[in-house]
Short mmCIF file of C-alpha atoms in Angstrom, two decimals:
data_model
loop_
_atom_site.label_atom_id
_atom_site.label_comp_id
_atom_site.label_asym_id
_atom_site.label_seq_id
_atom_site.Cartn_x
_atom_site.Cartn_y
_atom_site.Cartn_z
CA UNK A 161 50.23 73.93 78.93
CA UNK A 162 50.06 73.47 74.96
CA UNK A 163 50.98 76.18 72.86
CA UNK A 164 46.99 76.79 71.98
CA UNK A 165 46.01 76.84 75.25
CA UNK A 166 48.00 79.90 76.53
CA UNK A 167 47.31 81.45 72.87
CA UNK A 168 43.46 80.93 74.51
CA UNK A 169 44.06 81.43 77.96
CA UNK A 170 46.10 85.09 77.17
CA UNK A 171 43.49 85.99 74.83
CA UNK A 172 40.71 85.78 77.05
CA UNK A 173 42.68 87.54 79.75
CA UNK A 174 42.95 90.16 77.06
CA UNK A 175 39.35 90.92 76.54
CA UNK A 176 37.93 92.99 79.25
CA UNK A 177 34.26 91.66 80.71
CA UNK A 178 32.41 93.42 82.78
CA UNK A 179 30.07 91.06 83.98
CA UNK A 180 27.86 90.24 80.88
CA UNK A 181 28.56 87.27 78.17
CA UNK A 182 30.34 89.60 75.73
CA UNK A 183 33.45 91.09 75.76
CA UNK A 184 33.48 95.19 75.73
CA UNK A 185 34.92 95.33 72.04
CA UNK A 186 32.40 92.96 70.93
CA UNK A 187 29.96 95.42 72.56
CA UNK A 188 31.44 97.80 71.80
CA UNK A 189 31.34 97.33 67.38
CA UNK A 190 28.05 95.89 67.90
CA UNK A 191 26.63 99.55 69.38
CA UNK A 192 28.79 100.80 66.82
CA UNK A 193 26.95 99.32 64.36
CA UNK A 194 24.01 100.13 65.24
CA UNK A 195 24.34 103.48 65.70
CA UNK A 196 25.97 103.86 62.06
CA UNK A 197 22.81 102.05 61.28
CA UNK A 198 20.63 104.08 62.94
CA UNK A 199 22.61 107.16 61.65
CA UNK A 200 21.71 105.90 58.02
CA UNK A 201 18.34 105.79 58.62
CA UNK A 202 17.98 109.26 59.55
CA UNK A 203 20.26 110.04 56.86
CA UNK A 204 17.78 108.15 54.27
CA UNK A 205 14.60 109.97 55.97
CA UNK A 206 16.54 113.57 55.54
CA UNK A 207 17.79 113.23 52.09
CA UNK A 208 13.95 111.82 51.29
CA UNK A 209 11.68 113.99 52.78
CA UNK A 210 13.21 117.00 53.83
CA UNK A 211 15.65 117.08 50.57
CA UNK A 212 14.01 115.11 47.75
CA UNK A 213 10.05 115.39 48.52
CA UNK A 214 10.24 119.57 48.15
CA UNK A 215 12.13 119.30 44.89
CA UNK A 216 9.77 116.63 43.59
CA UNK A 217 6.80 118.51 44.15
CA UNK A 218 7.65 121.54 43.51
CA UNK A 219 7.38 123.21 46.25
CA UNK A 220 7.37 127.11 45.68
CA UNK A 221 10.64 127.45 47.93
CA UNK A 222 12.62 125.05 45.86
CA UNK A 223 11.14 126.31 42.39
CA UNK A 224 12.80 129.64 43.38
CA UNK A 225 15.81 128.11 44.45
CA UNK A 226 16.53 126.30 40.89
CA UNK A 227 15.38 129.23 39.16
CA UNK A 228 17.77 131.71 41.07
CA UNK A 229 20.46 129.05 40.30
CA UNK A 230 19.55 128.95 36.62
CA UNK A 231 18.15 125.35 36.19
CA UNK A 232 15.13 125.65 36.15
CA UNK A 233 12.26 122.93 37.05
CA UNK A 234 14.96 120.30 34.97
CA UNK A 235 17.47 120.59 37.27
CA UNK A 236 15.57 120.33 40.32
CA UNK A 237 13.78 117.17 39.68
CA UNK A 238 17.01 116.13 38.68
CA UNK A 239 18.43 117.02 41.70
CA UNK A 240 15.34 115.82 43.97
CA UNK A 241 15.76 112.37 42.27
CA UNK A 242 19.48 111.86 42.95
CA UNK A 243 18.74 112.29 46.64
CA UNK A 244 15.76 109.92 46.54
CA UNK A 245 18.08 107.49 45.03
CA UNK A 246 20.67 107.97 47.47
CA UNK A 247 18.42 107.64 50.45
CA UNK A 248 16.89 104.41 49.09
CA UNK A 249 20.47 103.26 48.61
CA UNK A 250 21.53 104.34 52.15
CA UNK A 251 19.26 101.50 53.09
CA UNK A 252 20.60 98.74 50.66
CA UNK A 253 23.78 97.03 52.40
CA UNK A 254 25.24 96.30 49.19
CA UNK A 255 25.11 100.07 48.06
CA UNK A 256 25.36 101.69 51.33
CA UNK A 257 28.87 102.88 50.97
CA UNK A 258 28.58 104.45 47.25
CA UNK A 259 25.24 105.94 48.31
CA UNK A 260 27.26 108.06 50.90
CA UNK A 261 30.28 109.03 48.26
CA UNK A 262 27.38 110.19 45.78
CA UNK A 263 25.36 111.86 48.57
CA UNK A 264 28.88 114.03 49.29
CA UNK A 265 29.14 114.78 45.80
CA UNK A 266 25.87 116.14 45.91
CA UNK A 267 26.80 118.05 49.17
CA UNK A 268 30.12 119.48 47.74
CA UNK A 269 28.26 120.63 44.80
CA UNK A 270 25.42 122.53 47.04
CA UNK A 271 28.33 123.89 49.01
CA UNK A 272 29.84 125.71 46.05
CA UNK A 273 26.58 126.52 45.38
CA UNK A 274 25.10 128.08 48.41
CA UNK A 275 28.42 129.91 47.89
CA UNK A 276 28.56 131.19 44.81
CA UNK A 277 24.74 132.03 43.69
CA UNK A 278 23.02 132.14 47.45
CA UNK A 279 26.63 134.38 49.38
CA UNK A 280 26.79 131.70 51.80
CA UNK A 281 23.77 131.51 53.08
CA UNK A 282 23.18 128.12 54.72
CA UNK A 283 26.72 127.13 53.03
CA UNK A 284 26.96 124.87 56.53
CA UNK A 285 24.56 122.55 56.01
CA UNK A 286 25.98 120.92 53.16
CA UNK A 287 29.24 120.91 55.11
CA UNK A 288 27.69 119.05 58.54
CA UNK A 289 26.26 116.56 56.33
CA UNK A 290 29.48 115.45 54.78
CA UNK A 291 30.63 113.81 58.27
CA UNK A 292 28.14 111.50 58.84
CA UNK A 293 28.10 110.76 55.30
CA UNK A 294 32.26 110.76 54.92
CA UNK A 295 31.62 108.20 58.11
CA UNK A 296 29.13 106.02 56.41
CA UNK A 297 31.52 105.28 53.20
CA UNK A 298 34.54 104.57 54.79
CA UNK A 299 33.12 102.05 57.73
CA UNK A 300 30.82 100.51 54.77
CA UNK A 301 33.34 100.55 52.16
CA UNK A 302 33.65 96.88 52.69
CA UNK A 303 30.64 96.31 50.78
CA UNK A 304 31.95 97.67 47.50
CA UNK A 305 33.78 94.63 46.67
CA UNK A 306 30.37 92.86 47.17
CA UNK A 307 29.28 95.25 45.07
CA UNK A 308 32.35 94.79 42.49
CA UNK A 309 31.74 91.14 42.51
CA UNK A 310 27.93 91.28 41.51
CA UNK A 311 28.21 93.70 38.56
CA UNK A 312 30.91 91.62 36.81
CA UNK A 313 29.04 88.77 37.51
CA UNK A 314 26.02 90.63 35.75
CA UNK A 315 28.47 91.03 32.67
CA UNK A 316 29.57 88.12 32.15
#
């Protein structure tokens, strides 16, 4: 037996079927990345409406919020407009990993302050959202050399 044919025959000994075309690992990062995908979305439809759309308007709730804080209708459109952007960019492939390092800025920042000006109160939320999003930039981070590659491009 040649030396590529046992490479062959070994690896396909080494990949576990269970019946179906694929092997389970191929399976396996194909539901994984679909559910990261699907986890993005959801992520991008948060940050939008739930986040951004209240701040945008402004909605009573988030009027007192900024003023409480001290920004006043400034910051919060500010504020509402980062997350837009970010859950626009969760969508983009190209952007998807910086998107999520931004959004966890953002999060870090609403931690300290739901700390500091609110006494905690909904501190966690911030918090919960940094997994997904912590997730999201380091299993996309592969894109930011894309991403590296078309803004010097752009400069020169």
């Amino acid at each position: 037996m040649s030396e590529t044919a046992a490479t062959t025959a070994s690896a396909a000994s080494a990949s576990v079927t269970d019946g179906s075309r694929q092997p389970r690992t191929a399976r396996t990062t194909r539901t994984a990345r679909i559910v990261l995908r699907g986890l993005q979305v959801l992520l991008a439809l948060f940050y939008a409406f739930a986040s951004a759309l209240p701040k945008l308007i402004a909605h009573p709730s988030a009027v007192e919020s900024f003023d409480r804080i001290g920004w006043g209708s400034a910051g919060m459109y500010t504020i509402g407009a980062l997350e837009l952007a970010g859950a626009v960019a969760l969508l983009v492939p190209v952007l998807q990993s910086v998107a999520a390092v931004a959004l966890g800025a953002l999060m870090i920042g609403a931690f300290v302050v739901q700390v500091t000006v609110f006494d905690g109160q909904n501190a966690a939320t911030p918090l919960i959202l940094l997994v997904p999003l912590t997730a999201i930039a380091w299993a996309r981070r592969g894109h930011n050399a894309e991403l590296l590659r078309l803004v010097r491009r752009r400069r020169a």
